[in-house]
């Protein structure tokens, strides 16, 4: 095995699609009980219109383009836990390529349809190492996926090379 091959060990993993009708958690703060404060232009009905920052009582925040109260155009959600979701919104839902950044700096690049992860995606850890490459369906890993596990190497003078898989 080459040095580059030792750096990361690939393991092919097939996962089953979730059953039809299974629920998935929404990443949106548009809960009717959540109050919001809008900074930016409003339309004639006092709805966000244009580039606005909307802060929610849940401590989430959205910065981006609105059209008559709905997210439309480029925008970024900042969640209370320090994570963020950036992409292009159409009729209040993320569409196309989106980037979810976890609070620890890990990143998921994926394809969104109507606000749900549906399609190809890749995930990296905070140091930029590829962790996952595969498909999502309704925000869940689905179908044939590649999960990457780091390999740790320890070498002591006079000892043989010992290699074991990390967690």
Tab-separated table of C-alpha atoms in Angstrom:
chain	number	residue	atom	x	y	z
A	1	UNK	CA	0.000	0.000	0.000
A	2	UNK	CA	1.385	3.450	-0.897
A	3	UNK	CA	1.827	6.240	1.631
A	4	UNK	CA	-1.143	8.056	0.099
A	5	UNK	CA	-3.139	4.867	0.397
A	6	UNK	CA	-2.255	4.597	4.084
A	7	UNK	CA	-3.363	8.178	4.689
A	8	UNK	CA	-7.011	7.257	4.273
A	9	UNK	CA	-8.622	3.871	4.159
A	10	UNK	CA	-11.779	3.592	2.104
A	11	UNK	CA	-14.576	1.349	3.087
A	12	UNK	CA	-17.573	0.900	0.840
A	13	UNK	CA	-20.809	0.919	2.728
A	14	UNK	CA	-24.282	0.403	1.360
A	15	UNK	CA	-27.128	1.863	3.344
A	16	UNK	CA	-30.820	1.302	2.829
A	17	UNK	CA	-33.164	4.127	1.965
A	18	UNK	CA	-35.480	5.180	4.773
A	19	UNK	CA	-39.026	3.832	4.547
A	20	UNK	CA	-41.537	5.947	2.653
A	21	UNK	CA	-43.274	8.472	4.835
A	22	UNK	CA	-40.524	8.595	7.447
A	23	UNK	CA	-40.101	12.001	9.004
A	24	UNK	CA	-36.957	14.091	8.924
A	25	UNK	CA	-35.994	17.072	11.014
A	26	UNK	CA	-36.449	20.444	9.381
A	27	UNK	CA	-33.506	22.831	9.416
A	28	UNK	CA	-35.783	25.863	9.121
A	29	UNK	CA	-36.818	28.229	11.905
A	30	UNK	CA	-40.180	29.030	10.325
A	31	UNK	CA	-42.165	27.718	13.298
A	32	UNK	CA	-45.352	29.685	13.914
A	33	UNK	CA	-44.540	30.075	17.627
A	34	UNK	CA	-41.122	31.607	16.923
A	35	UNK	CA	-41.023	35.393	16.946
A	36	UNK	CA	-38.843	37.245	14.465
A	37	UNK	CA	-37.167	40.628	14.150
A	38	UNK	CA	-36.520	41.927	10.624
A	39	UNK	CA	-33.700	44.303	9.712
A	40	UNK	CA	-34.069	45.512	6.149
A	41	UNK	CA	-36.685	46.677	3.658
A	42	UNK	CA	-40.321	45.613	3.996
A	43	UNK	CA	-43.046	45.413	1.337
A	44	UNK	CA	-46.510	47.033	1.583
A	45	UNK	CA	-47.675	44.143	3.826
A	46	UNK	CA	-44.713	44.623	6.215
A	47	UNK	CA	-43.034	41.434	4.946
A	48	UNK	CA	-39.251	41.223	4.332
A	49	UNK	CA	-38.495	42.237	0.751
A	50	UNK	CA	-34.949	42.594	-0.595
A	51	UNK	CA	-31.787	41.820	1.376
A	52	UNK	CA	-32.734	41.379	5.045
A	53	UNK	CA	-31.509	39.894	8.291
A	54	UNK	CA	-34.191	38.050	10.225
A	55	UNK	CA	-33.425	37.087	13.821
A	56	UNK	CA	-35.655	34.490	15.460
A	57	UNK	CA	-36.467	34.097	19.156
A	58	UNK	CA	-34.898	30.618	18.880
A	59	UNK	CA	-31.554	32.465	18.449
A	60	UNK	CA	-31.343	31.374	14.785
A	61	UNK	CA	-30.695	34.077	12.176
A	62	UNK	CA	-31.170	34.229	8.399
A	63	UNK	CA	-29.334	36.698	6.180
A	64	UNK	CA	-30.352	36.816	2.564
A	65	UNK	CA	-32.785	37.866	-0.098
A	66	UNK	CA	-36.543	37.868	0.409
A	67	UNK	CA	-39.474	38.395	-1.911
A	68	UNK	CA	-42.710	39.357	-0.139
A	69	UNK	CA	-41.806	37.473	3.040
A	70	UNK	CA	-40.334	34.341	1.437
A	71	UNK	CA	-36.663	33.500	1.112
A	72	UNK	CA	-35.776	33.899	-2.581
A	73	UNK	CA	-32.181	34.089	-3.764
A	74	UNK	CA	-28.870	33.614	-2.002
A	75	UNK	CA	-29.032	33.295	1.755
A	76	UNK	CA	-27.436	31.841	4.846
A	77	UNK	CA	-29.007	30.451	8.013
A	78	UNK	CA	-26.989	30.787	11.223
A	79	UNK	CA	-28.240	28.321	13.840
A	80	UNK	CA	-28.137	28.774	17.625
A	81	UNK	CA	-25.560	25.960	17.985
A	82	UNK	CA	-23.006	27.690	15.718
A	83	UNK	CA	-23.748	25.696	12.567
A	84	UNK	CA	-24.787	27.377	9.285
A	85	UNK	CA	-26.565	26.485	6.038
A	86	UNK	CA	-25.894	28.482	2.881
A	87	UNK	CA	-27.371	28.227	-0.570
A	88	UNK	CA	-29.992	29.469	-3.021
A	89	UNK	CA	-33.611	29.663	-1.892
A	90	UNK	CA	-36.705	29.495	-4.084
A	91	UNK	CA	-40.161	30.046	-2.579
A	92	UNK	CA	-38.801	29.738	0.987
A	93	UNK	CA	-36.954	26.421	0.390
A	94	UNK	CA	-33.303	25.648	-0.311
A	95	UNK	CA	-32.834	24.494	-3.929
A	96	UNK	CA	-29.737	23.159	-5.683
A	97	UNK	CA	-26.267	23.160	-4.142
A	98	UNK	CA	-26.035	23.988	-0.455
A	99	UNK	CA	-23.257	24.024	2.125
A	100	UNK	CA	-23.926	23.025	5.742
A	101	UNK	CA	-21.110	23.915	8.143
A	102	UNK	CA	-21.218	22.137	11.508
A	103	UNK	CA	-20.314	23.974	14.703
A	104	UNK	CA	-16.984	22.069	14.826
A	105	UNK	CA	-16.026	23.190	11.298
A	106	UNK	CA	-16.964	19.983	9.448
A	107	UNK	CA	-18.668	20.688	6.102
A	108	UNK	CA	-21.352	18.973	4.032
A	109	UNK	CA	-21.776	19.954	0.354
A	110	UNK	CA	-25.048	18.600	-0.962
A	111	UNK	CA	-27.949	18.914	-3.353
A	112	UNK	CA	-31.221	20.217	-1.943
A	113	UNK	CA	-34.710	19.824	-3.395
A	114	UNK	CA	-37.533	21.713	-1.672
A	115	UNK	CA	-35.348	22.255	1.403
A	116	UNK	CA	-34.383	18.577	1.841
A	117	UNK	CA	-31.041	16.897	1.086
A	118	UNK	CA	-31.807	14.826	-2.020
A	119	UNK	CA	-29.009	13.758	-4.326
A	120	UNK	CA	-25.222	13.637	-4.312
A	121	UNK	CA	-23.308	14.899	-1.281
A	122	UNK	CA	-19.813	14.977	0.175
A	123	UNK	CA	-18.742	15.571	3.775
A	124	UNK	CA	-15.369	16.718	5.163
A	125	UNK	CA	-14.125	16.953	8.731
A	126	UNK	CA	-12.836	20.223	10.217
A	127	UNK	CA	-9.302	19.467	8.942
A	128	UNK	CA	-10.557	19.055	5.362
A	129	UNK	CA	-10.367	15.239	5.183
A	130	UNK	CA	-13.080	13.594	3.096
A	131	UNK	CA	-15.393	11.510	5.308
A	132	UNK	CA	-18.364	10.660	3.091
A	133	UNK	CA	-19.298	10.584	-0.567
A	134	UNK	CA	-22.675	9.315	-1.703
A	135	UNK	CA	-26.377	10.010	-1.979
A	136	UNK	CA	-29.026	11.467	0.310
A	137	UNK	CA	-32.789	10.996	0.134
A	138	UNK	CA	-35.061	13.068	2.387
A	139	UNK	CA	-32.105	14.193	4.565
A	140	UNK	CA	-30.853	10.604	5.119
A	141	UNK	CA	-27.900	8.773	3.569
A	142	UNK	CA	-29.264	6.436	0.962
A	143	UNK	CA	-28.067	3.862	-1.537
A	144	UNK	CA	-24.423	3.182	-2.300
A	145	UNK	CA	-22.187	5.401	-0.204
A	146	UNK	CA	-18.466	5.645	0.497
A	147	UNK	CA	-17.465	6.296	4.087
A	148	UNK	CA	-13.812	7.199	4.681
A	149	UNK	CA	-12.012	6.343	7.913
A	150	UNK	CA	-8.623	7.816	8.838
A	151	UNK	CA	-5.701	5.477	9.437
A	152	UNK	CA	-3.158	6.190	12.157
A	153	UNK	CA	0.455	5.103	11.826
A	154	UNK	CA	2.954	4.659	14.658
A	155	UNK	CA	6.638	3.986	13.994
A	156	UNK	CA	9.178	3.384	16.746
A	157	UNK	CA	12.879	2.941	16.068
A	158	UNK	CA	13.708	-0.755	15.928
A	159	UNK	CA	10.054	-1.763	15.703
A	160	UNK	CA	8.000	-2.861	12.754
A	161	UNK	CA	5.478	-0.481	11.234
A	162	UNK	CA	2.154	-0.841	13.007
A	163	UNK	CA	-1.035	0.413	11.384
A	164	UNK	CA	-4.513	0.439	12.862
A	165	UNK	CA	-7.802	2.091	11.925
A	166	UNK	CA	-9.000	5.140	13.778
A	167	UNK	CA	-12.510	5.942	14.895
